[in-house]
Short mmCIF file of C-alpha atoms in Angstrom, two decimals:
data_model
loop_
_atom_site.label_atom_id
_atom_site.label_comp_id
_atom_site.label_asym_id
_atom_site.label_seq_id
_atom_site.Cartn_x
_atom_site.Cartn_y
_atom_site.Cartn_z
CA MET D 38 -82.50 23.32 2.60
CA ASN D 39 -83.89 21.04 5.88
CA SER D 40 -87.42 20.86 5.02
CA ARG D 41 -90.45 18.59 3.02
CA GLU D 42 -92.28 22.21 1.64
CA ASP D 43 -88.70 23.50 0.73
CA LEU D 44 -87.43 20.18 -0.80
CA ASP D 45 -90.10 19.94 -3.18
CA ASP D 46 -90.19 24.17 -4.20
CA PHE D 47 -86.55 23.66 -4.57
CA ILE D 48 -87.37 20.10 -7.22
CA LYS D 49 -90.10 21.76 -9.08
CA ASN D 50 -89.22 25.60 -9.21
CA GLY D 51 -84.59 25.27 -9.08
CA HIS D 52 -84.86 26.64 -12.11
CA LYS D 53 -86.45 29.89 -12.09
CA GLN D 54 -83.91 30.60 -9.34
CA TYR D 55 -81.03 28.81 -9.83
CA LEU D 56 -78.17 29.05 -12.94
CA SER D 57 -78.86 25.32 -14.97
CA HIS D 58 -76.42 23.05 -16.07
CA LEU D 59 -73.29 24.91 -13.19
CA SER D 60 -72.80 23.22 -9.99
CA ILE D 61 -69.98 24.64 -7.61
CA ASP D 62 -68.06 21.73 -5.76
CA PRO D 63 -66.11 23.03 -3.33
CA VAL D 64 -62.68 21.01 -1.83
CA ILE D 65 -62.42 21.52 1.63
CA PHE D 66 -59.34 20.50 2.74
CA GLY D 67 -58.28 19.84 6.59
CA TYR D 68 -55.42 20.35 8.83
CA HIS D 69 -54.80 19.04 11.39
CA ASP D 70 -52.22 17.45 13.76
CA GLN D 71 -49.72 16.41 10.75
CA GLN D 72 -52.50 14.54 8.56
CA LEU D 73 -54.87 16.03 5.45
CA LYS D 74 -57.68 15.58 4.86
CA ILE D 75 -60.86 16.18 2.66
CA LEU D 76 -64.44 16.39 3.75
CA LEU D 77 -67.57 14.25 1.77
CA LEU D 78 -70.52 14.21 2.28
CA ARG D 79 -72.99 11.24 1.43
CA TRP D 80 -75.17 11.84 -1.04
CA ARG D 81 -79.00 10.13 -0.17
CA GLY D 82 -80.73 9.22 -3.32
CA LEU D 83 -77.34 9.42 -5.40
CA ASN D 84 -76.58 6.74 -2.33
CA GLY D 85 -72.31 7.17 -2.79
CA TRP D 86 -70.11 10.12 -1.25
CA GLY D 87 -69.38 13.25 -3.16
CA LEU D 88 -68.22 16.83 -2.70
CA PRO D 89 -70.07 19.66 -1.22
CA GLY D 90 -72.01 21.08 -3.98
CA GLY D 91 -74.59 23.05 -4.73
CA PHE D 92 -76.21 26.12 -7.60
CA ILE D 93 -75.45 29.73 -8.19
CA ARG D 94 -78.71 31.90 -8.00
CA LYS D 95 -80.12 33.77 -10.62
CA ARG D 96 -78.59 37.60 -9.82
CA GLU D 97 -75.74 36.35 -7.52
CA PRO D 98 -72.36 36.80 -8.34
CA LEU D 99 -70.01 33.84 -8.26
CA SER D 100 -67.77 34.18 -5.59
CA GLN D 101 -70.71 34.75 -2.87
CA ALA D 102 -72.61 31.66 -4.57
CA ALA D 103 -69.34 29.16 -3.52
CA ASN D 104 -69.32 31.15 -0.50
CA ARG D 105 -73.07 30.35 0.47
CA ILE D 106 -72.72 26.96 -0.44
CA LEU D 107 -69.88 26.29 2.10
CA GLN D 108 -71.35 27.82 4.65
CA GLU D 109 -74.42 26.35 4.45
CA ARG D 110 -72.77 23.09 4.01
CA THR D 111 -70.37 23.13 6.29
CA GLY D 112 -71.26 26.14 8.79
CA LEU D 113 -67.14 27.33 7.21
CA ASP D 114 -67.05 31.63 7.55
CA ASN D 115 -64.46 33.76 6.34
CA VAL D 116 -62.57 30.59 4.43
CA PHE D 117 -60.27 31.25 1.88
CA LEU D 118 -61.43 30.06 -0.65
CA GLN D 119 -59.98 29.34 -4.22
CA GLN D 120 -61.49 28.67 -7.59
CA PHE D 121 -58.84 26.32 -9.69
CA GLN D 122 -61.03 24.64 -12.10
CA VAL D 123 -63.73 24.27 -14.11
CA PHE D 124 -64.61 20.12 -14.84
CA GLY D 125 -66.12 19.85 -17.87
CA ASP D 126 -65.34 17.93 -20.46
CA SER D 127 -67.88 14.48 -20.30
CA PRO D 128 -71.27 15.37 -21.62
CA TYR D 129 -73.04 13.95 -18.65
CA ARG D 130 -72.59 13.67 -14.95
CA LEU D 131 -75.75 11.98 -13.97
CA GLN D 132 -76.26 8.99 -16.01
CA GLU D 133 -79.44 7.53 -15.97
CA ARG D 134 -79.92 5.22 -13.47
CA ASN D 135 -78.29 7.88 -10.81
CA ALA D 136 -81.47 9.90 -11.72
CA GLN D 137 -83.96 7.13 -11.96
CA GLU D 138 -82.38 6.88 -8.50
CA PHE D 139 -82.11 10.05 -7.42
CA ALA D 140 -86.68 11.00 -8.44
CA ASN D 141 -86.91 7.45 -6.39
CA THR D 142 -85.90 8.82 -3.25
CA TYR D 143 -87.34 12.38 -3.52
CA GLY D 144 -90.64 10.58 -4.59
CA PHE D 145 -90.11 12.65 -8.42
CA GLU D 146 -91.28 12.39 -11.61
CA VAL D 147 -88.34 11.32 -13.78
CA ASP D 148 -88.14 12.96 -16.78
CA THR D 149 -85.09 14.01 -19.17
CA ASP D 150 -86.07 17.46 -19.37
CA HIS D 151 -85.85 17.89 -15.55
CA TRP D 152 -83.45 20.65 -14.48
CA LEU D 153 -81.64 18.83 -12.21
CA PHE D 154 -80.38 16.21 -14.78
CA GLU D 155 -79.63 18.53 -17.33
CA ARG D 156 -75.93 18.21 -18.45
CA THR D 157 -73.58 20.18 -15.83
CA LEU D 158 -70.31 21.95 -15.55
CA SER D 159 -68.91 21.72 -12.71
CA ILE D 160 -66.90 25.00 -11.25
CA SER D 161 -64.05 23.48 -8.98
CA TYR D 162 -62.88 26.05 -5.60
CA PHE D 163 -59.89 24.76 -2.50
CA ALA D 164 -59.88 25.95 0.30
CA LEU D 165 -57.42 25.22 3.72
CA VAL D 166 -59.70 24.67 7.16
CA ASP D 167 -57.63 23.11 10.61
CA TYR D 168 -60.56 20.62 10.55
CA SER D 169 -60.79 20.42 14.04
CA ARG D 170 -62.37 23.53 14.37
CA VAL D 171 -64.91 22.43 11.89
CA SER D 172 -69.12 21.60 12.27
CA VAL D 173 -70.40 20.10 9.75
CA THR D 174 -74.05 20.28 9.11
CA THR D 175 -75.99 18.53 7.00
CA ASP D 176 -79.27 18.03 5.04
CA PHE D 177 -81.96 16.81 3.02
CA PHE D 178 -80.07 15.57 0.89
CA THR D 179 -76.94 14.56 2.27
CA ASP D 180 -76.89 12.03 5.51
CA GLY D 181 -73.48 11.99 6.53
CA TYR D 182 -69.76 13.32 6.39
CA GLN D 183 -67.16 12.35 6.58
CA TRP D 184 -62.67 13.43 6.78
CA CYS D 185 -61.30 10.81 4.61
CA ASP D 186 -57.32 10.78 4.69
CA VAL D 187 -56.19 12.35 0.44
CA SER D 188 -54.22 8.94 0.61
CA GLU D 189 -57.35 7.28 1.30
CA ILE D 190 -60.48 8.78 -1.29
CA PRO D 191 -62.76 6.10 -2.30
CA SER D 192 -64.54 6.37 -5.90
CA LEU D 193 -66.20 9.31 -5.89
CA LEU D 194 -70.41 10.12 -6.92
CA PHE D 195 -69.09 11.76 -11.30
CA ASP D 196 -66.08 13.00 -11.77
CA GLN D 197 -65.13 13.54 -8.91
CA ASN D 198 -62.30 11.20 -8.52
CA GLU D 199 -60.24 13.75 -10.61
CA VAL D 200 -61.43 16.71 -9.33
CA VAL D 201 -60.06 16.26 -6.46
CA GLU D 202 -56.46 14.71 -7.78
CA LYS D 203 -56.53 18.12 -9.92
CA ALA D 204 -56.52 20.08 -6.45
CA LEU D 205 -54.04 18.57 -4.34
CA ALA D 206 -51.72 18.81 -7.41
CA THR D 207 -53.16 22.44 -7.27
CA LEU D 208 -52.75 23.23 -3.80
CA ARG D 209 -49.26 21.44 -3.92
CA LEU D 210 -48.43 24.12 -7.04
CA GLN D 211 -49.42 26.96 -5.01
CA ILE D 212 -48.05 26.25 -1.83
CA TYR D 213 -45.74 28.17 -2.26
CA HIS D 214 -47.43 31.27 -4.33
CA GLN D 215 -50.03 32.16 -2.02
CA PRO D 216 -51.05 32.21 1.81
CA ILE D 217 -52.60 29.05 1.75
CA GLY D 218 -51.36 27.39 5.16
CA TYR D 219 -52.14 31.47 6.88
CA ASN D 220 -54.32 30.52 8.97
CA LEU D 221 -53.41 27.06 10.30
CA LEU D 222 -49.78 27.52 12.40
CA PRO D 223 -49.91 29.94 15.11
CA ASP D 224 -49.14 33.41 14.38
CA LYS D 225 -45.39 33.30 15.16
CA PHE D 226 -44.42 29.96 14.86
CA THR D 227 -40.17 27.65 14.56
CA LEU D 228 -39.42 26.27 11.77
CA PRO D 229 -39.89 22.88 12.83
CA GLU D 230 -44.01 23.48 12.41
CA ILE D 231 -43.70 24.97 9.23
CA HIS D 232 -42.00 21.83 7.80
CA SER D 233 -44.38 19.67 9.24
CA LEU D 234 -47.33 21.72 7.96
CA TYR D 235 -45.65 22.12 4.25
CA GLU D 236 -44.04 18.51 4.75
CA THR D 237 -47.59 16.90 5.35
CA ILE D 238 -49.17 18.90 2.20
CA LEU D 239 -46.44 17.53 0.08
CA GLY D 240 -46.95 14.63 0.80
CA LYS D 241 -42.91 14.02 1.15
CA LYS D 242 -40.18 14.34 3.07
CA LEU D 243 -37.90 17.87 2.97
CA ASP D 244 -34.39 18.96 4.63
CA PRO D 245 -35.49 20.63 7.10
CA TRP D 246 -31.89 22.72 6.70
CA ASN D 247 -32.35 23.38 3.16
CA PHE D 248 -36.45 23.90 3.47
CA GLY D 249 -36.20 26.93 6.07
CA LYS D 250 -33.07 28.95 3.91
CA LYS D 251 -35.60 29.03 1.13
CA LEU D 252 -38.58 29.68 2.66
CA VAL D 253 -36.45 33.00 4.07
CA SER D 254 -35.31 33.60 1.25
CA LEU D 255 -38.64 33.72 -1.58
CA GLY D 256 -39.82 35.92 1.18
CA LEU D 257 -42.58 33.89 2.17
CA ILE D 258 -41.43 34.51 6.04
CA ASN D 259 -39.25 36.34 8.56
CA LYS D 260 -36.99 35.30 10.92
CA LEU D 261 -38.00 37.22 14.38
CA ASP D 262 -35.71 38.80 16.71
CA GLU D 263 -37.47 36.02 19.59
CA ARG D 264 -37.21 32.90 19.96
CA ARG D 265 -39.62 30.31 22.37
CA SER D 266 -38.69 28.59 25.25
CA ILE D 267 -39.32 24.70 24.85
CA GLY D 268 -37.14 23.42 27.00
CA ALA D 269 -33.85 23.33 29.93
CA HIS D 270 -31.47 24.19 26.84
CA ARG D 271 -33.78 24.61 23.57
CA SER D 272 -35.28 27.92 22.31
CA PRO D 273 -35.85 28.00 19.16
CA TYR D 274 -35.98 31.59 16.91
CA LEU D 275 -40.09 32.05 16.07
CA TYR D 276 -41.19 32.95 11.96
CA GLN D 277 -43.84 34.91 10.86
CA PHE D 278 -45.33 34.92 7.38
CA ASP D 279 -44.54 37.98 5.60
CA LYS D 280 -48.03 39.28 4.83
CA GLU D 281 -46.75 42.18 2.25
CA ALA D 282 -45.35 39.58 0.11
CA TYR D 283 -48.11 37.80 0.60
CA GLU D 284 -50.59 40.24 -0.46
CA ASN D 285 -48.72 41.09 -3.30
CA ALA D 286 -48.41 37.18 -4.50
CA LEU D 287 -52.98 37.60 -4.51
CA THR D 288 -52.40 40.52 -6.53
CA GLN D 289 -49.71 40.57 -8.44
CA GLY D 290 -49.53 36.82 -8.88
CA ILE D 291 -45.97 36.17 -7.96
CA VAL D 292 -43.98 35.83 -5.17
CA HIS D 293 -40.52 34.61 -6.00
CA THR D 294 -38.71 36.59 -9.16
CA TYR D 295 -35.90 36.49 -10.69
CA MET Y 225 -70.97 31.97 -39.53
CA ASN Y 226 -70.15 34.34 -42.22
CA SER Y 227 -74.18 34.36 -44.08
CA ARG Y 228 -77.51 36.17 -43.34
CA GLU Y 229 -79.26 32.98 -42.70
CA ASP Y 230 -76.50 31.53 -40.40
CA LEU Y 231 -76.52 34.42 -38.30
CA ASP Y 232 -80.50 34.45 -38.07
CA ASP Y 233 -80.49 30.59 -37.13
CA PHE Y 234 -78.33 30.91 -34.95
CA ILE Y 235 -80.25 34.15 -32.69
CA LYS Y 236 -83.45 32.46 -33.09
CA ASN Y 237 -82.24 29.32 -31.79
CA GLY Y 238 -78.88 29.04 -30.46
CA HIS Y 239 -80.52 28.65 -27.05
CA LYS Y 240 -81.58 24.97 -28.78
CA GLN Y 241 -77.38 24.28 -30.08
CA TYR Y 242 -76.16 26.13 -26.42
CA LEU Y 243 -75.99 26.62 -22.86
CA SER Y 244 -76.85 29.52 -21.97
CA HIS Y 245 -75.51 31.51 -19.54
CA LEU Y 246 -71.61 30.42 -20.68
CA SER Y 247 -69.97 31.71 -22.89
CA ILE Y 248 -64.98 31.32 -23.23
CA ASP Y 249 -62.96 33.82 -23.99
CA PRO Y 250 -59.45 33.66 -24.86
CA VAL Y 251 -57.39 35.64 -23.68
CA ILE Y 252 -54.15 35.03 -26.95
CA PHE Y 253 -49.99 35.98 -26.32
CA GLY Y 254 -48.71 36.87 -29.24
CA TYR Y 255 -45.04 36.64 -28.72
CA HIS Y 256 -42.44 37.59 -31.67
CA ASP Y 257 -38.87 40.27 -31.03
CA GLN Y 258 -39.56 40.96 -27.81
CA GLN Y 259 -42.94 42.26 -27.56
CA LEU Y 260 -45.89 40.46 -26.08
CA LYS Y 261 -49.35 41.26 -27.29
CA ILE Y 262 -52.88 40.09 -26.78
CA LEU Y 263 -55.51 39.53 -30.28
CA LEU Y 264 -58.50 42.08 -30.08
CA LEU Y 265 -61.35 41.77 -32.35
CA ARG Y 266 -63.53 44.64 -33.43
CA TRP Y 267 -67.41 43.54 -32.80
CA ARG Y 268 -69.72 44.54 -34.57
CA GLY Y 269 -73.23 45.78 -32.64
CA LEU Y 270 -71.17 46.16 -29.61
CA ASN Y 271 -68.92 48.83 -30.61
CA GLY Y 272 -65.85 47.97 -29.35
CA TRP Y 273 -62.88 45.78 -28.60
CA GLY Y 274 -63.01 42.46 -26.63
CA LEU Y 275 -61.82 39.13 -26.54
CA PRO Y 276 -62.03 35.93 -29.19
CA GLY Y 277 -65.07 34.46 -27.32
CA GLY Y 278 -68.01 32.17 -28.19
CA PHE Y 279 -71.10 30.03 -27.01
CA ILE Y 280 -70.31 25.96 -25.65
CA ARG Y 281 -72.46 23.35 -27.79
CA LYS Y 282 -75.34 21.32 -25.38
CA ARG Y 283 -72.75 18.13 -25.81
CA GLU Y 284 -69.29 19.83 -26.60
CA PRO Y 285 -66.36 18.62 -24.01
CA LEU Y 286 -65.53 22.05 -22.55
CA SER Y 287 -62.19 21.71 -23.80
CA GLN Y 288 -63.22 21.33 -27.47
CA ALA Y 289 -65.32 24.08 -27.60
CA ALA Y 290 -62.34 26.24 -25.93
CA ASN Y 291 -59.88 24.46 -29.46
CA ARG Y 292 -63.64 24.92 -31.26
CA ILE Y 293 -63.72 28.68 -30.88
CA LEU Y 294 -60.35 29.58 -31.17
CA GLN Y 295 -60.02 27.97 -34.26
CA GLU Y 296 -63.01 29.40 -35.66
CA ARG Y 297 -62.04 33.25 -34.61
CA THR Y 298 -58.23 32.51 -35.03
CA GLY Y 299 -57.10 30.14 -37.13
CA LEU Y 300 -55.03 28.84 -34.82
CA ASP Y 301 -55.33 25.19 -33.67
CA ASN Y 302 -52.95 22.87 -32.12
CA VAL Y 303 -51.66 25.79 -29.77
CA PHE Y 304 -51.37 25.04 -25.67
CA LEU Y 305 -54.83 26.53 -24.24
CA GLN Y 306 -54.89 26.69 -20.65
CA GLN Y 307 -58.00 27.47 -18.50
CA PHE Y 308 -57.42 30.21 -15.93
CA GLN Y 309 -61.02 31.45 -14.08
CA VAL Y 310 -64.64 31.61 -14.53
CA PHE Y 311 -65.31 35.17 -14.45
CA GLY Y 312 -68.89 35.31 -12.68
CA ASP Y 313 -69.17 38.01 -10.40
CA SER Y 314 -71.25 41.49 -12.42
CA PRO Y 315 -74.98 39.52 -12.10
CA TYR Y 316 -75.04 41.16 -16.36
CA ARG Y 317 -72.77 41.74 -18.53
CA LEU Y 318 -74.28 42.91 -20.76
CA GLN Y 319 -76.05 46.52 -20.37
CA GLU Y 320 -79.29 47.74 -21.73
CA ARG Y 321 -77.78 49.65 -23.95
CA ASN Y 322 -75.34 47.67 -25.69
CA ALA Y 323 -78.34 44.87 -25.69
CA GLN Y 324 -80.35 47.86 -27.89
CA GLU Y 325 -77.98 48.40 -30.11
CA PHE Y 326 -76.79 44.54 -30.76
CA ALA Y 327 -80.12 43.66 -31.05
CA ASN Y 328 -80.28 47.27 -33.97
CA THR Y 329 -76.95 46.11 -35.77
CA TYR Y 330 -78.46 42.71 -36.30
CA GLY Y 331 -82.08 43.73 -36.99
CA PHE Y 332 -84.05 41.94 -34.10
CA GLU Y 333 -86.31 42.41 -31.31
CA VAL Y 334 -84.65 43.71 -27.92
CA ASP Y 335 -86.91 41.48 -25.15
CA THR Y 336 -84.93 41.42 -22.13
CA ASP Y 337 -85.63 37.48 -21.92
CA HIS Y 338 -84.11 36.74 -25.34
CA TRP Y 339 -81.31 34.46 -24.71
CA LEU Y 340 -77.81 36.19 -26.10
CA PHE Y 341 -78.97 38.59 -23.06
CA GLU Y 342 -79.09 36.40 -20.23
CA ARG Y 343 -76.72 36.22 -17.49
CA THR Y 344 -72.77 35.04 -18.69
CA LEU Y 345 -70.64 33.88 -17.03
CA SER Y 346 -66.53 33.78 -18.89
CA ILE Y 347 -64.74 30.35 -18.42
CA SER Y 348 -61.14 32.28 -19.09
CA TYR Y 349 -58.90 30.48 -20.87
CA PHE Y 350 -55.06 31.51 -22.29
CA ALA Y 351 -52.03 30.50 -24.51
CA LEU Y 352 -49.06 31.80 -26.03
CA VAL Y 353 -48.25 31.60 -29.82
CA ASP Y 354 -45.50 33.39 -31.98
CA TYR Y 355 -48.26 35.88 -33.67
CA SER Y 356 -46.33 35.96 -37.20
CA ARG Y 357 -47.61 32.85 -38.40
CA VAL Y 358 -51.22 33.63 -37.45
CA SER Y 359 -53.86 34.10 -39.65
CA VAL Y 360 -57.15 35.47 -37.62
CA THR Y 361 -60.36 35.55 -39.37
CA THR Y 362 -62.99 37.76 -38.55
CA ASP Y 363 -67.29 36.68 -38.97
CA PHE Y 364 -70.05 38.59 -39.04
CA PHE Y 365 -70.30 39.32 -35.38
CA THR Y 366 -66.39 40.61 -36.06
CA ASP Y 367 -65.15 43.46 -38.34
CA GLY Y 368 -62.38 43.90 -37.84
CA TYR Y 369 -58.87 42.61 -35.32
CA GLN Y 370 -55.89 44.21 -33.74
CA TRP Y 371 -52.19 42.96 -32.04
CA CYS Y 372 -51.97 45.30 -29.00
CA ASP Y 373 -49.62 45.43 -26.88
CA VAL Y 374 -50.01 44.48 -23.60
CA SER Y 375 -48.62 47.40 -22.14
CA GLU Y 376 -51.79 49.58 -24.78
CA ILE Y 377 -54.68 47.44 -24.10
CA PRO Y 378 -58.00 50.23 -24.75
CA SER Y 379 -60.98 49.57 -22.55
CA LEU Y 380 -62.44 46.56 -23.67
CA LEU Y 381 -66.15 44.84 -23.70
CA PHE Y 382 -67.36 43.50 -20.46
CA ASP Y 383 -65.18 42.68 -17.70
CA GLN Y 384 -62.51 42.23 -20.11
CA ASN Y 385 -59.88 44.32 -18.58
CA GLU Y 386 -60.06 42.32 -15.48
CA VAL Y 387 -59.82 39.09 -17.97
CA VAL Y 388 -56.93 40.01 -19.57
CA GLU Y 389 -54.79 41.06 -16.01
CA LYS Y 390 -55.51 38.33 -14.16
CA ALA Y 391 -54.08 36.31 -17.93
CA LEU Y 392 -51.09 38.05 -17.57
CA ALA Y 393 -50.43 37.41 -13.84
CA THR Y 394 -51.78 34.34 -14.39
CA LEU Y 395 -49.00 33.22 -17.46
CA ARG Y 396 -46.31 35.41 -15.44
CA LEU Y 397 -46.96 32.48 -12.91
CA GLN Y 398 -46.65 30.13 -14.55
CA ILE Y 399 -44.22 30.77 -16.91
CA TYR Y 400 -41.61 28.40 -14.30
CA HIS Y 401 -43.69 25.57 -14.35
CA GLN Y 402 -46.30 24.98 -17.79
CA PRO Y 403 -43.95 24.45 -20.96
CA ILE Y 404 -45.88 27.57 -21.92
CA GLY Y 405 -42.92 29.21 -24.04
CA TYR Y 406 -42.55 26.57 -25.41
CA ASN Y 407 -43.08 26.29 -29.26
CA LEU Y 408 -41.96 30.17 -28.91
CA LEU Y 409 -37.85 29.14 -29.54
CA PRO Y 410 -35.54 27.37 -31.65
CA ASP Y 411 -35.56 23.16 -30.66
CA LYS Y 412 -32.04 24.12 -29.32
CA PHE Y 413 -31.27 27.90 -28.17
CA THR Y 414 -28.63 30.15 -26.22
CA LEU Y 415 -29.03 31.41 -22.95
CA PRO Y 416 -29.96 35.21 -24.02
CA GLU Y 417 -32.41 33.90 -26.82
CA ILE Y 418 -35.20 32.21 -23.60
CA HIS Y 419 -33.44 35.62 -21.41
CA SER Y 420 -35.09 38.23 -24.65
CA LEU Y 421 -37.91 35.84 -24.11
CA TYR Y 422 -38.46 35.58 -19.74
CA GLU Y 423 -38.05 39.26 -19.69
CA THR Y 424 -40.87 40.45 -22.55
CA ILE Y 425 -43.11 38.08 -20.56
CA LEU Y 426 -42.15 38.89 -17.28
CA GLY Y 427 -42.13 42.36 -18.49
CA LYS Y 428 -38.65 43.59 -16.47
CA LYS Y 429 -34.93 42.77 -16.31
CA LEU Y 430 -33.81 39.68 -15.33
CA ASP Y 431 -29.72 39.07 -14.26
CA PRO Y 432 -28.39 37.08 -17.33
CA TRP Y 433 -26.75 34.83 -15.22
CA ASN Y 434 -28.21 34.38 -12.24
CA PHE Y 435 -30.99 32.96 -14.68
CA GLY Y 436 -30.04 31.68 -16.70
CA LYS Y 437 -28.46 29.43 -13.52
CA LYS Y 438 -31.62 29.54 -12.24
CA LEU Y 439 -33.15 27.69 -15.09
CA VAL Y 440 -30.93 25.01 -14.59
CA SER Y 441 -30.98 24.44 -11.16
CA LEU Y 442 -34.66 24.67 -11.34
CA GLY Y 443 -34.24 20.89 -14.19
CA LEU Y 444 -36.59 23.54 -16.73
CA ILE Y 445 -34.05 23.42 -19.11
CA ASN Y 446 -30.88 21.17 -19.82
CA LYS Y 447 -27.06 23.07 -21.39
CA LEU Y 448 -25.70 20.51 -23.52
CA ASP Y 449 -22.55 19.80 -24.88
CA GLU Y 450 -22.28 21.68 -28.31
CA ARG Y 451 -22.13 25.29 -29.13
CA ARG Y 452 -23.30 28.13 -31.96
CA SER Y 453 -20.91 29.90 -34.02
CA ILE Y 454 -21.96 33.33 -34.54
CA GLY Y 455 -18.63 34.63 -34.83
CA ALA Y 456 -15.21 34.80 -34.81
CA HIS Y 457 -14.78 35.00 -31.51
CA ARG Y 458 -18.34 33.93 -30.38
CA SER Y 459 -20.35 30.52 -29.79
CA PRO Y 460 -22.79 30.66 -26.94
CA TYR Y 461 -23.65 27.11 -25.40
CA LEU Y 462 -26.86 25.69 -26.49
CA TYR Y 463 -29.55 24.95 -23.88
CA GLN Y 464 -33.53 23.02 -24.78
CA PHE Y 465 -36.30 22.38 -22.81
CA ASP Y 466 -36.38 19.26 -20.37
CA LYS Y 467 -39.41 17.66 -21.20
CA GLU Y 468 -40.06 15.19 -19.02
CA ALA Y 469 -39.39 18.15 -16.01
CA TYR Y 470 -41.90 19.59 -18.19
CA GLU Y 471 -44.32 17.27 -18.92
CA ASN Y 472 -44.03 16.17 -14.60
CA ALA Y 473 -45.37 19.71 -13.94
CA LEU Y 474 -48.14 19.39 -16.08
CA THR Y 475 -49.66 15.67 -13.98
CA GLN Y 476 -48.15 16.51 -10.77
CA GLY Y 477 -48.21 20.18 -10.58
CA ILE Y 478 -44.81 21.03 -9.78
CA VAL Y 479 -41.12 21.41 -11.17
CA HIS Y 480 -39.31 22.95 -8.46
CA THR Y 481 -40.02 21.28 -5.14
CA TYR Y 482 -37.65 22.12 -2.19
#
């Protein structure tokens, strides 16, 4: 949505095209060089940083809507995007002050019955990407973006600090069940490479020896009969994700059983 | 809702009181005597078995709505109830045939604009209770219930078979992270007792010796310096859930770290 005409139509007729009081707000984690960040957009009219959100079309399947919104706001496509929670405990997300400011910015009348000011429940998703490969696009509603380190998240719009915290907790929990980090490492990787990835995501030191043993015993990665030569006396073994175990995890919901 | 008057008001004016196109449909797992069942209600007018569902009031916090619906439909209160997924991939849940039948049963005109026939996204929760302690109540919309073994689930309304499958997968995944089985065992229990519970929920045999060792090493249970006398030469050690580890799991989202 980039023209004034599109915008006017959206504000006036959006409630005919979209399901009211529901939004999708993905938390996009970006990993690169042992840093973990999230994507924030600056929302014009709301005068603050927030997640890249959007609405669901009336007949659009939910998962399709999530992918469309992510694609529209960030240019990202074909990403592992996982729903994790609906946030709906605060009856109103857009407070009166915000509503006034928002309406002023876009030049329309404030009316508490307006569909954009209805109570909104947020269906939250998360994804993990290599942020060095992403080109973020902004639109009429957003005038800037940043990849913000997870340890330095500013005060966000609505209840989105809680959303981000919960997303991080879920990511950390699911890293042993879901193929979250799948496309962040080369197809064949060394133990130190996956060790760094896990340390960064979990935000703490992991014993390298026990860590490798655990991943293998959980069936997440397989040791290959192949080494990488990285120096005169250094040629570490290579490992690969066990695709079957991961696919099993995605359908059965469990990797490690007892 | 048990009088004809209440019902008429609900059908006519429900859209003023409830958020449209959203429902809450909890999957209630019941455990007793090494059996795992789910609660199904027979929905009059839809002529089939389904989950105990309901709508969210316009200003009602989401988690409060979930607890109210569970309480209204089943008499259950103070239950560990956890949201796990929104189902919204099928654009219409109530098909035309169902809508006609439903409207006929309750004596109102079929109108595709009617709020009850709008596309509905379902926010799903699950809980685990001791079903021998539950008294289920039905209302105007439901005329029967059953506790149905998880291996014998009949064809359910809408996409609810998928909902139940996903709930079971989530339960099985989270049993090692969340205090799901907390109130299903006595405060102090023997290894065979918790072993039976886990075998039943996971639906498979677990090696008793490794299982106990694992639970202790994951920090989920603590071995007490106390035994239960159950016979001449039998006095197994007692165990207790590690409340702190569980509380930590609930806030941090992780129990076992590497």
